[in-house]
Amino acid sequence: MQTYQIAVLKGDGIGPEIVEQAMKVLTKAGQKFGFAVQFQQALLGGAAIDADGVPLPQKTVDICKAADSTLLGAVGGPKWDGQPGSNRPEKGLLGIRSALGLFANLRPAVIFPELKSASPLKDEIIGDNLDVLIVRELIGGIYFGERGRCIENGQEAAYDTEKYSVPEIERIVRVGFQMAMKRRKKMCSVDKANVLESSRLWRATVQRLSKEYPEVEVSYMYVDNCAMQLVRNPRQFDVIVTSNMFGDILSDEASMISGSIGMLASASLNDTKCGLYEPIHGSAPDIAGTGKANPLATVLSAAMMLRYSLDQPQAADAIEAAVSNALTKGRTCDIAGKGLPVLSCSEMGDLVCSLL
Amino acid sequence: MQTYQIAVLKGDGIGPEIVEQAMKVLTKAGQKFGFAVQFQQALLGGAAIDADGVPLPQKTVDICKAADSTLLGAVGGPKWDGQPGSNRPEKGLLGIRSALGLFANLRPAVIFPELKSASPLKDEIIGDNLDVLIVRELIGGIYFGERGRCIENGQEAAYDTEKYSVPEIERIVRVGFQMAMKRRKKMCSVDKANVLESSRLWRATVQRLSKEYPEVEVSYMYVDNCAMQLVRNPRQFDVIVTSNMFGDILSDEASMISGSIGMLASASLNDTKCGLYEPIHGSAPDIAGTGKANPLATVLSAAMMLRYSLDQPQAADAIEAAVSNALTKGRTCDIAGKGLPVLSCSEMGDLVCSLL
Ligand SMILES: CC(C)[C@H](C(=O)O)[C@@H](O)C(=O)O
Ligand SMILES: CC(C)[C@H](C(=O)O)[C@@H](O)C(=O)O
């Protein structure tokens, strides 16, 4: 029997509770579809600072590298606000992305029909089938460029550098094109080419590569306009490909528009099959341990892992169907539905398992 | 009689038509409130490229510097897409901001009650009184930092630098505090301090200055979260103060949320009373010359000028009241209302004048 090694980084806040549900679901899916899953836990973020003094211990990197893929909960919380910039929980997240070479972050913003009414946008704007995929560059740009303090005209100053090389742009843009080919064949490249030199190189690179994907309809948009268009008419988009910083902002905006933020999964991929999967929401320290957390985004992240990294598309389909089905039977309080029982985090995990 | 010298930069696309209406309204307001206005036209953007080969002729800078304030239409259009990065219409806009030292860009996102239904957000989210003021730093950061091409590991690369000095941060943050004091006394500073060094300096500076404004309730938010919160619950905000790049993105998002984008004015201010006033919308080359343009954002920009730069608050109030009144009598097609006549750009200008 095929056995997968999965590195598990529960992280902070609600991380442990939600990841446990996803582990249950993965194990159950294995029983049904004839594979086994072995979990290797490791520390990341605040939990790692508490145990080892650093947000990303080398052992964690080693475990993730040895695994077939990594499942992550969420990191961070006010407890570690006093840490210096170089030793914050977020540094662990940025560090593991970089250590694993995860340059492509896929963030789907989709509407679950059952939750459509949760969108802050009007019905006629959301429509019935919002499905935007944001492809965000994840290990370059201003997140990883040179930064520091300096003296400018005798005054203290600080700087960060947005930098992209052609190969860095090419590899993420190719992921955008490939995703568009599997979807509605539209890709919008978002930049600020009217101001930034790095954006001009980005845009020229997309223009050059577009010749290799003649079936994909390519468009270009400035980031300020995109932030507007996502609110005005999000259904105009299929795939959006953009830089690390712009992708951070636009993907959060897009996820909120869907109204399904407790339900949205993400994948971070490198050149191999091994990826890192995590919910797009945060560690919600305020409700940690109360049983109120919604584990479905993490469960759906596990389904994405089965599809993109483990070649188990049927198991992925089955989990997604079980989640849809579960939404009609009970819900956690963040997405409570009229007449439906309110479930705790682990009850929701159990419900999905029972529907598999 | 007090006479004001106003520099007028009509710019490109619909710029000339909308600015003409604002000029009519300013002249009429002067007759009513006992001041005179003299207009000095100058070229900016594409119009300047066509006439003089550069987007910001020195003469334009001189005229604006000599004036009491500047009224701007909009710049840019596909006609100049072939221009090199250093000679685009937008360069003229960035250049005049910088030449006049306009470090503070005030972008109110307000709802006009008559246009509430135009918001893409649900009624219960918008409420009755959305009124967010975005205070954007305008002549620093990645817009004006060092940029260029370089070779990285033998590959072509491009970079841009986000840089802020303490005095640059201080002066814009003080504007934020001062605005908050005149409003609901809440200021949210938006940054990405979990990643960027410049954001950490920004945040520390806000924290230090906040002691001088004990009445203002200060909060801090990451830019990705802010992009979400503007959609989820925009009414939580009073004043948002942020960097040039983040302000560009968030102010466009906020203006779209209001549903009143054809109605929104902006002011760009320096240390003196002299400012630059312009609508937040663009040059809309597709409808230029058709009479379809909505001049009200430009008319309201002129009202802002009367209030902030020319010490004519009554005239400003009167223009704003006339605009509100006009919305009940006729509208341009972008904001067409049931049962109301559709007006052309100049008809709308005449209507506002007649209601003054
Ligand atoms: C926590 C933070 C560093 C991170 C990012 O900005 O990438 C987060 O916002 C995300 O999008 O995963
Ligand atoms: C045209 C462009 C350079 C400009 C900017 O980014 O500042 C515009 O988007 C704005 O916000 O006024």
XYZ file of C-alpha atoms and ligand atoms in Angstrom:
736
model
C 0.000 0.000 0.000
C 1.184 3.493 -0.881
C 2.243 5.311 2.274
C 2.651 9.084 2.348
C 4.867 10.910 4.809
C 3.195 14.166 5.798
C 4.993 16.789 7.841
C 2.551 18.475 10.201
C 3.151 21.995 11.512
C 0.285 22.743 13.830
C 1.575 26.183 14.726
C -0.160 28.575 17.086
C -3.615 29.658 18.233
C -6.292 27.510 16.635
C -3.621 25.776 14.544
C -3.513 22.518 16.590
C -7.308 22.024 16.683
C -7.898 22.600 12.999
C -4.934 20.527 11.871
C -6.098 17.588 13.978
C -9.380 17.505 12.087
C -7.564 17.515 8.763
C -5.370 14.639 9.982
C -8.474 12.624 10.892
C -9.965 13.270 7.480
C -6.751 12.341 5.645
C -6.514 9.073 7.578
C -10.132 8.231 6.857
C -9.693 9.083 3.161
C -6.699 6.747 3.072
C -8.766 3.887 4.472
C -11.353 4.476 1.803
C -9.060 4.980 -1.165
C -6.326 2.510 -0.280
C -3.381 4.556 0.917
C -1.776 5.189 4.290
C -0.646 8.471 5.808
C 2.144 8.846 8.346
C 2.344 12.149 10.185
C 5.564 13.701 11.435
C 4.970 16.680 13.663
C 7.367 19.606 13.885
C 7.361 23.063 15.439
C 6.922 26.381 13.639
C 6.239 29.960 14.673
C 5.415 30.899 18.241
C 5.322 27.270 19.361
C 8.882 26.859 18.102
C 10.022 30.080 19.787
C 8.602 28.810 23.083
C 10.280 25.394 22.767
C 13.519 26.148 20.919
C 13.948 29.928 20.987
C 13.646 30.318 17.216
C 10.587 30.349 14.927
C 12.049 27.833 12.461
C 14.291 25.148 13.994
C 16.531 23.312 11.529
C 14.831 20.056 12.540
C 11.546 21.409 11.184
C 13.146 22.160 7.834
C 14.629 18.661 7.733
C 11.312 16.998 8.512
C 9.487 19.007 5.848
C 12.168 18.305 3.269
C 11.989 14.586 3.946
C 8.190 14.495 3.705
C 5.981 14.083 0.656
C 4.221 17.295 1.632
C 3.545 19.573 4.578
C 0.292 20.487 6.263
C 0.319 23.761 8.209
C -2.177 25.283 10.627
C -1.421 28.928 11.322
C 1.272 30.894 13.123
C 1.529 33.990 15.290
C -0.299 35.744 18.069
C -0.008 38.642 20.505
C 2.011 36.469 22.882
C 5.071 36.976 20.653
C 4.568 40.669 19.865
C 7.527 41.531 22.051
C 9.919 39.458 19.950
C 12.398 41.407 17.802
C 11.606 41.551 14.055
C 14.170 38.880 13.299
C 12.642 36.350 15.688
C 8.896 36.606 15.183
C 6.554 33.733 14.419
C 6.043 35.113 10.884
C 9.773 34.692 10.278
C 9.217 30.970 10.629
C 6.551 31.035 7.949
C 8.677 33.080 5.563
C 11.646 30.855 6.407
C 9.949 27.554 5.636
C 8.564 28.930 2.356
C 12.051 29.941 1.360
C 13.793 26.801 2.637
C 11.459 24.597 0.602
C 11.679 26.864 -2.463
C 7.900 27.315 -2.530
C 7.730 30.030 -5.144
C 4.121 29.529 -6.218
C 1.283 30.309 -3.847
C -2.139 29.325 -5.175
C -5.011 31.061 -3.435
C -8.422 30.249 -4.795
C -11.228 32.634 -3.877
C -14.388 30.647 -4.431
C -17.923 30.903 -3.228
C -19.572 27.977 -1.551
C -23.161 28.191 -2.778
C -24.406 27.385 0.733
C -22.505 30.407 2.086
C -23.241 32.879 -0.667
C -25.220 35.115 1.656
C -22.092 35.631 3.792
C -20.428 37.723 1.080
C -20.375 41.455 1.823
C -21.018 42.038 -1.886
C -24.467 42.226 -3.395
C -25.883 39.062 -4.895
C -25.893 40.397 -8.428
C -22.169 41.163 -8.189
C -21.144 37.852 -6.698
C -23.327 35.781 -9.022
C -23.426 32.017 -8.669
C -19.978 30.987 -9.624
C -17.259 33.251 -8.286
C -14.027 31.352 -8.822
C -10.848 33.428 -8.962
C -7.413 31.873 -8.559
C -4.677 34.170 -7.318
C -1.201 32.936 -8.200
C 1.174 34.799 -5.928
C 4.964 34.748 -6.147
C 6.065 33.657 -2.685
C 9.816 33.716 -2.159
C 10.980 36.873 -3.908
C 10.279 40.571 -4.178
C 10.213 42.947 -1.263
C 9.653 40.077 1.202
C 13.156 38.792 0.617
C 15.037 41.765 -0.855
C 17.765 43.654 0.962
C 16.474 45.777 3.828
C 17.880 47.800 6.664
C 18.340 51.115 8.410
C 20.465 53.949 7.108
C 21.105 57.651 7.574
C 19.596 59.918 4.935
C 20.525 63.633 5.071
C 21.472 63.114 8.684
C 18.141 61.473 9.533
C 17.336 57.908 10.399
C 15.702 56.027 7.536
C 14.700 52.466 6.688
C 14.475 50.706 3.339
C 13.273 47.513 1.679
C 14.025 46.359 -1.840
C 11.571 44.944 -4.338
C 13.688 42.910 -6.746
C 12.830 40.316 -9.344
C 15.059 38.512 -11.835
C 13.769 37.225 -15.162
C 13.914 33.529 -14.130
C 12.014 34.300 -10.923
C 9.301 36.007 -12.937
C 9.256 33.321 -15.611
C 8.665 30.423 -13.259
C 5.715 32.017 -11.474
C 4.175 33.359 -14.669
C 4.381 29.881 -16.195
C 2.407 28.529 -13.248
C -0.176 31.220 -13.977
C -0.419 30.173 -17.609
C -0.612 26.477 -16.723
C -3.400 27.097 -14.236
C -5.277 29.230 -16.766
C -4.994 26.393 -19.318
C -6.736 24.064 -16.858
C -9.412 26.641 -16.112
C -11.172 29.290 -18.196
C -8.014 30.250 -20.122
C -7.836 33.842 -18.924
C -4.895 35.308 -17.076
C -4.550 38.821 -15.711
C -1.052 39.935 -14.745
C -1.177 42.589 -12.043
C 1.644 45.073 -11.544
C 2.428 48.784 -11.167
C 4.334 49.143 -14.445
C 3.544 52.842 -14.664
C 5.796 53.395 -11.666
C 7.989 50.392 -10.813
C 10.938 49.156 -12.830
C 10.459 45.636 -11.450
C 6.878 45.769 -12.742
C 8.060 46.770 -16.187
C 10.386 43.763 -16.296
C 7.524 41.605 -15.003
C 5.146 42.838 -17.694
C 7.696 42.415 -20.495
C 8.322 38.852 -19.313
C 4.605 38.017 -19.344
C 4.322 39.509 -22.823
C 7.185 37.346 -24.067
C 5.916 34.115 -22.476
C 2.365 34.740 -23.669
C 3.449 33.685 -27.161
C 3.971 30.172 -25.820
C 0.383 30.034 -24.558
C -1.628 31.348 -27.503
C -4.841 29.868 -26.128
C -4.692 31.966 -22.984
C -6.243 35.418 -23.144
C -3.800 37.657 -21.286
C -4.587 41.034 -19.787
C -2.594 43.515 -17.719
C -3.871 45.593 -14.860
C -2.381 48.048 -12.406
C -2.633 46.914 -8.807
C -4.714 49.909 -7.712
C -7.216 49.246 -10.456
C -7.264 45.525 -9.582
C -8.084 46.332 -5.957
C -11.076 48.257 -7.331
C -12.121 45.699 -9.925
C -12.167 42.874 -7.372
C -14.938 44.767 -5.605
C -16.701 46.118 -8.685
C -16.831 42.924 -10.708
C -14.795 40.002 -9.362
C -16.268 37.601 -11.916
C -14.234 39.240 -14.688
C -11.187 37.335 -13.366
C -10.075 33.758 -13.894
C -6.374 33.595 -12.927
C -4.526 36.580 -11.471
C -0.739 36.321 -11.411
C 1.224 38.813 -9.365
C 4.164 39.580 -7.094
C 4.566 38.553 -3.476
C 3.476 41.914 -1.960
C 0.604 42.624 -4.340
C -0.543 39.008 -4.050
C -0.607 39.281 -0.263
C -2.974 42.256 -0.438
C -5.165 41.165 -3.335
C -5.624 37.588 -2.169
C -6.838 38.722 1.243
C -9.217 41.161 -0.381
C -10.475 38.476 -2.772
C -10.998 35.947 -0.008
C -13.098 38.408 1.988
C -15.212 39.186 -1.063
C -16.110 35.536 -1.330
C -17.495 35.663 2.196
C -16.047 32.186 2.707
C -12.823 33.023 4.483
C -13.174 30.218 7.022
C -13.378 27.828 4.075
C -10.484 28.834 1.835
C -7.436 26.645 1.343
C -4.094 27.443 -0.224
C -1.178 25.571 -1.736
C 2.458 26.644 -1.927
C 4.439 24.747 -4.519
C 7.999 24.377 -5.771
C 9.464 22.570 -8.774
C 8.893 19.151 -7.227
C 5.639 17.564 -6.256
C 6.158 18.369 -2.607
C 4.114 21.321 -1.398
C 2.908 23.118 1.692
C -0.815 23.381 2.324
C -2.538 25.719 4.729
C -5.789 27.577 5.310
C -5.648 31.218 4.261
C -7.059 32.431 7.569
C -4.884 33.230 10.561
C -4.258 31.718 13.978
C -7.232 33.470 15.672
C -5.709 33.390 19.171
C -8.892 34.901 20.630
C -10.875 31.694 20.046
C -8.060 29.161 20.441
C -9.084 26.264 22.670
C -12.770 27.203 22.747
C -13.785 24.653 20.106
C -15.207 27.443 17.956
C -12.625 27.225 15.175
C -13.773 26.177 11.726
C -11.526 23.342 10.509
C -12.892 23.220 6.955
C -10.262 25.429 5.295
C -7.610 23.084 6.697
C -9.565 20.002 5.648
C -9.838 21.483 2.148
C -6.103 22.233 2.217
C -5.562 18.527 2.825
C -7.769 17.813 -0.194
C -5.628 20.172 -2.291
C -2.574 18.260 -1.119
C -4.107 14.994 -2.288
C -4.810 16.538 -5.684
C -1.624 18.526 -6.381
C 1.063 16.595 -4.527
C -0.089 13.044 -3.843
C -1.891 12.123 -7.069
C -5.058 11.093 -5.288
C -7.630 13.174 -7.152
C -10.502 10.859 -6.247
C -9.806 11.175 -2.557
C -9.598 14.959 -3.024
C -12.961 14.997 -4.803
C -14.486 12.859 -2.069
C -13.291 15.178 0.706
C -14.591 18.225 -1.128
C -17.947 16.543 -1.632
C -18.082 15.542 2.035
C -17.383 19.157 3.046
C -20.189 20.454 0.810
C -22.470 17.810 2.234
C -21.455 18.660 5.805
C -22.458 22.298 5.252
C -26.061 21.148 4.872
C -25.982 19.144 8.151
C -24.236 21.383 10.676
C -21.785 24.252 10.879
C -19.261 25.915 13.148
C -20.460 29.204 14.593
C -18.578 31.469 12.144
C -20.795 30.210 9.318
C -23.843 29.227 11.372
C -26.908 28.569 9.209
C -30.563 28.951 10.082
C -31.986 25.750 11.496
C -28.650 23.924 11.422
C -26.937 22.668 14.572
C -23.835 24.574 15.660
C -20.871 22.212 15.786
C -17.550 22.400 17.559
C -14.284 22.127 15.670
C -13.873 18.422 16.380
C -17.552 17.653 15.775
C -17.127 19.205 12.343
C -14.078 17.019 11.714
C -16.056 13.953 12.743
C -18.982 14.945 10.535
C -16.767 15.233 7.452
C -15.188 11.834 8.245
C -18.602 10.235 8.598
C -19.720 11.634 5.239
C -16.625 10.417 3.400
C -11.771 92.173 -3.958
C -9.702 89.121 -3.160
C -8.409 87.561 -6.389
C -7.070 84.002 -6.500
C -4.615 82.771 -9.105
C -5.487 79.201 -9.998
C -3.213 77.074 -12.163
C -5.296 74.794 -14.369
C -3.904 71.538 -15.735
C -6.647 70.079 -17.880
C -4.582 67.060 -18.871
C -5.807 64.276 -21.150
C -8.947 62.351 -22.081
C -11.966 63.778 -20.303
C -9.690 66.157 -18.372
C -10.513 69.313 -20.388
C -14.313 68.839 -20.252
C -14.518 68.161 -16.548
C -12.101 70.935 -15.594
C -14.106 73.461 -17.620
C -17.183 72.737 -15.526
C -15.207 73.219 -12.319
C -13.878 76.532 -13.655
C -17.445 77.699 -14.375
C -18.518 76.727 -10.873
C -15.525 78.468 -9.239
C -16.237 81.673 -11.173
C -19.902 81.555 -10.221
C -19.048 80.905 -6.576
C -16.736 83.915 -6.641
C -19.529 86.154 -7.903
C -21.708 84.949 -5.105
C -19.191 85.075 -2.268
C -17.236 88.154 -3.327
C -13.925 86.892 -4.682
C -12.437 86.647 -8.150
C -10.606 83.744 -9.752
C -7.989 84.042 -12.463
C -7.064 80.875 -14.317
C -3.652 80.176 -15.767
C -3.631 77.115 -17.961
C -0.585 74.893 -18.365
C 0.179 71.534 -19.928
C 0.700 68.230 -18.126
C 0.849 64.581 -19.134
C 0.095 63.431 -22.660
C -0.978 66.902 -23.743
C 2.438 68.201 -22.701
C 4.238 65.354 -24.475
C 2.362 66.194 -27.660
C 3.140 69.901 -27.430
C 6.578 70.016 -25.818
C 7.919 66.471 -25.925
C 7.951 66.060 -22.134
C 5.145 65.276 -19.652
C 6.091 68.101 -17.270
C 7.484 71.250 -18.924
C 9.346 73.613 -16.592
C 6.827 76.313 -17.470
C 4.072 74.216 -15.930
C 6.011 73.906 -12.677
C 6.583 77.668 -12.644
C 2.904 78.451 -13.223
C 1.800 76.070 -10.456
C 4.385 77.470 -8.044
C 3.235 81.011 -8.692
C -0.434 80.152 -8.218
C -2.501 80.024 -5.044
C -3.458 76.458 -5.931
C -3.713 74.053 -8.827
C -6.748 72.327 -10.325
C -6.000 69.156 -12.266
C -8.195 67.034 -14.546
C -6.592 63.678 -15.302
C -3.615 62.448 -17.277
C -2.719 59.503 -19.481
C -4.228 57.321 -22.148
C -3.355 54.551 -24.606
C -2.097 57.135 -27.101
C 1.123 57.432 -25.087
C 1.587 53.736 -24.287
C 4.540 53.622 -26.661
C 6.473 56.248 -24.680
C 9.473 54.991 -22.699
C 8.975 54.687 -18.923
C 10.840 57.918 -18.314
C 8.587 59.968 -20.583
C 5.056 58.796 -19.844
C 2.122 61.013 -18.923
C 2.182 59.582 -15.372
C 5.721 60.909 -14.989
C 4.244 64.374 -15.289
C 1.841 63.683 -12.450
C 4.551 62.238 -10.207
C 6.817 65.116 -11.206
C 4.405 67.902 -10.323
C 3.600 66.254 -6.968
C 7.283 66.149 -6.190
C 8.115 69.625 -7.550
C 5.431 71.194 -5.370
C 6.394 69.078 -2.337
C 2.850 67.706 -2.038
C 3.528 65.048 0.561
C -0.024 64.642 1.873
C -2.716 63.171 -0.327
C -6.198 63.282 1.222
C -8.643 60.870 -0.340
C -12.061 60.826 1.238
C -14.247 57.817 0.470
C -17.756 58.972 1.234
C -21.189 57.827 0.255
C -23.612 60.245 -1.317
C -26.953 59.151 0.120
C -28.546 59.561 -3.318
C -26.051 57.107 -4.786
C -25.989 54.558 -2.006
C -27.513 51.882 -4.201
C -24.481 52.138 -6.527
C -22.199 50.557 -3.930
C -21.261 46.956 -4.694
C -21.515 46.257 -0.960
C -24.697 45.219 0.757
C -26.764 47.972 2.352
C -26.218 46.717 5.886
C -22.444 46.878 5.409
C -22.364 50.336 3.868
C -24.836 51.819 6.337
C -25.887 55.436 6.005
C -22.747 57.312 6.750
C -19.645 55.759 5.260
C -16.953 58.401 5.592
C -13.364 57.194 5.518
C -10.451 59.529 4.912
C -7.311 57.985 3.493
C -4.201 60.058 4.169
C -1.587 58.814 1.738
C 2.085 59.810 1.719
C 2.648 61.091 -1.815
C 6.263 61.961 -2.596
C 8.285 59.222 -0.944
C 8.514 55.480 -0.652
C 8.858 53.112 -3.582
C 7.459 55.726 -5.962
C 10.568 57.850 -5.608
C 13.218 55.463 -4.270
C 16.186 54.273 -6.269
C 15.287 51.876 -9.068
C 16.970 50.239 -12.015
C 18.115 47.132 -13.802
C 20.949 44.917 -12.686
C 22.451 41.492 -13.218
C 21.721 38.923 -10.509
C 23.531 35.570 -10.738
C 24.087 36.284 -14.402
C 20.403 37.026 -14.999
C 18.672 40.282 -15.793
C 16.825 41.724 -12.811
C 15.034 44.941 -11.864
C 14.597 46.613 -8.494
C 12.757 49.428 -6.742
C 13.427 50.751 -3.259
C 10.862 51.541 -0.609
C 12.569 54.055 1.662
C 11.261 56.395 4.343
C 13.132 58.696 6.693
C 11.784 59.650 10.106
C 10.942 63.271 9.111
C 9.083 62.022 6.022
C 7.029 59.712 8.191
C 6.478 62.326 10.879
C 5.030 64.980 8.613
C 2.482 62.692 6.978
C 1.514 61.033 10.263
C 0.941 64.476 11.805
C -1.488 65.258 8.991
C -3.266 62.023 9.861
C -3.537 63.004 13.520
C -4.693 66.538 12.670
C -7.386 65.220 10.354
C -8.511 62.717 12.987
C -8.797 65.550 15.525
C -11.213 67.353 13.173
C -13.212 64.179 12.592
C -14.121 61.214 14.775
C -10.714 61.067 16.502
C -9.722 57.626 15.270
C -6.629 56.919 13.222
C -5.501 53.582 11.826
C -1.907 53.354 10.631
C -1.545 50.727 7.922
C 1.756 49.013 7.217
C 3.416 45.630 6.781
C 5.553 45.771 9.902
C 5.703 41.981 10.151
C 7.837 41.977 7.001
C 9.164 45.421 6.047
C 11.844 47.379 7.883
C 10.424 50.661 6.563
C 7.074 49.666 8.071
C 8.692 48.998 11.441
C 10.206 52.490 11.419
C 6.814 53.861 10.318
C 5.003 52.104 13.143
C 7.534 53.168 15.777
C 7.180 56.762 14.605
C 3.393 56.654 14.868
C 3.701 55.164 18.342
C 6.012 57.970 19.422
C 3.884 60.773 17.938
C 0.678 59.322 19.342
C 1.689 60.637 22.774
C 1.225 64.169 21.420
C -2.358 63.405 20.395
C -3.793 61.650 23.444
C -7.364 62.292 22.293
C -6.888 60.257 19.127
C -7.531 56.546 19.366
C -4.731 54.954 17.343
C -4.745 51.472 15.876
C -2.333 49.543 13.673
C -3.241 47.190 10.886
C -1.343 45.150 8.313
C -2.101 46.174 4.758
C -3.432 42.737 3.769
C -5.851 42.792 6.670
C -6.868 46.364 5.841
C -7.696 45.350 2.263
C -10.014 42.761 3.818
C -11.510 44.994 6.474
C -12.414 47.692 3.950
C -14.726 45.150 2.348
C -15.901 43.455 5.526
C -16.694 46.525 7.586
C -15.527 49.842 6.127
C -17.391 51.833 8.770
C -14.853 50.764 11.401
C -12.456 53.357 9.901
C -12.227 57.106 10.392
C -8.750 58.181 9.195
C -6.312 55.728 7.605
C -2.715 56.915 7.311
C -0.327 54.960 5.132
C 2.558 54.931 2.669
C 2.451 55.995 -0.972
C 2.137 52.473 -2.432
C -0.305 51.073 0.120
C -2.336 54.300 -0.071
C -2.568 53.994 -3.837
C -4.102 50.528 -3.546
C -6.307 51.065 -0.501
C -7.723 54.410 -1.617
C -8.811 52.979 -4.943
C -10.415 50.032 -3.181
C -12.158 52.338 -0.710
C -13.465 54.634 -3.428
C -14.992 51.728 -5.293
C -16.647 50.455 -2.135
C -18.442 53.776 -1.790
C -19.953 53.265 -5.236
C -19.422 56.988 -5.811
C -16.197 56.942 -7.780
C -17.361 59.554 -10.287
C -17.996 61.843 -7.312
C -14.803 61.610 -5.267
C -12.359 64.499 -4.951
C -8.836 64.579 -3.598
C -6.385 67.130 -2.260
C -2.604 67.004 -2.299
C -1.002 69.342 0.178
C 2.424 70.602 1.210
C 3.580 72.746 4.112
C 2.077 75.899 2.638
C -1.551 76.629 1.878
C -1.049 75.952 -1.813
C -2.367 72.565 -2.902
C -3.262 70.483 -5.926
C -6.838 69.295 -6.327
C -8.073 66.583 -8.650
C -10.775 63.968 -9.014
C -9.672 60.482 -8.010
C -10.947 58.917 -11.222
C -8.813 58.657 -14.358
C -8.799 60.237 -17.805
C -11.337 57.791 -19.310
C -10.089 58.202 -22.891
C -12.881 55.927 -24.163
C -15.554 58.535 -23.444
C -13.498 61.706 -24.004
C -15.346 64.219 -26.146
C -18.672 62.373 -25.999
C -20.118 64.615 -23.287
C -20.653 61.578 -21.073
C -18.069 62.477 -18.443
C -19.224 63.245 -14.923
C -17.678 66.567 -13.824
C -18.816 66.379 -10.206
C -15.621 64.919 -8.720
C -13.727 67.831 -10.269
C -16.332 70.335 -9.085
C -16.018 68.880 -5.591
C -12.220 69.090 -5.880
C -12.658 72.813 -6.518
C -14.791 72.977 -3.369
C -12.016 71.244 -1.424
C -9.607 73.857 -2.758
C -11.834 76.642 -1.480
C -11.925 74.994 1.930
C -8.311 73.884 2.430
C -6.304 76.420 0.413
C -8.348 79.563 -0.184
C -10.134 80.035 3.154
C -13.559 80.229 1.581
C -15.412 77.583 3.585
C -18.830 79.085 2.866
C -18.276 78.924 -0.857
C -17.106 75.325 -0.421
C -20.233 74.449 1.548
C -22.409 76.108 -1.070
C -20.844 74.128 -3.914
C -21.229 70.880 -2.026
C -24.860 71.672 -1.305
C -25.461 72.572 -4.954
C -23.948 69.241 -6.017
C -26.208 67.303 -3.625
C -29.148 69.262 -4.911
C -28.167 68.655 -8.541
C -28.198 64.886 -7.933
C -31.940 65.100 -7.332
C -32.569 67.012 -10.586
C -30.471 65.303 -13.225
C -27.385 63.104 -13.587
C -24.671 62.091 -15.996
C -25.100 58.605 -17.404
C -22.559 56.898 -15.076
C -24.845 57.598 -12.121
C -28.174 57.752 -13.984
C -31.153 57.651 -11.619
C -34.650 56.346 -12.265
C -36.918 59.088 -13.602
C -34.139 61.688 -13.704
C -32.985 63.307 -16.947
C -29.566 62.226 -18.225
C -27.309 65.250 -18.524
C -24.166 65.883 -20.504
C -20.960 66.984 -18.813
C -21.535 70.683 -19.535
C -25.252 70.488 -18.696
C -24.245 69.125 -15.315
C -21.799 72.011 -14.857
C -24.555 74.490 -15.755
C -26.987 72.817 -13.381
C -24.593 73.136 -10.445
C -23.967 76.807 -11.301
C -27.695 77.493 -11.446
C -28.201 75.892 -8.032
C -25.421 77.870 -6.388
C 2.143 36.422 8.193
C 2.636 37.114 6.935
C 4.129 37.247 6.930
C 2.113 36.420 5.684
C 2.563 37.109 4.416
O 2.524 38.335 4.319
O 2.961 36.399 3.463
C 0.600 36.276 5.616
O -0.021 37.528 5.539
C 0.247 35.436 4.421
O -0.280 35.979 3.443
O 0.527 34.230 4.427
C -1.135 57.375 -12.435
C -0.414 56.840 -11.210
C 1.059 57.076 -11.307
C -1.013 57.409 -9.914
C -0.323 56.837 -8.693
O -0.055 55.632 -8.616
O -0.064 57.611 -7.769
C -2.518 57.167 -9.758
O -2.804 55.801 -9.642
C -2.978 57.893 -8.526
O -3.298 57.220 -7.525
O -3.017 59.125 -8.558
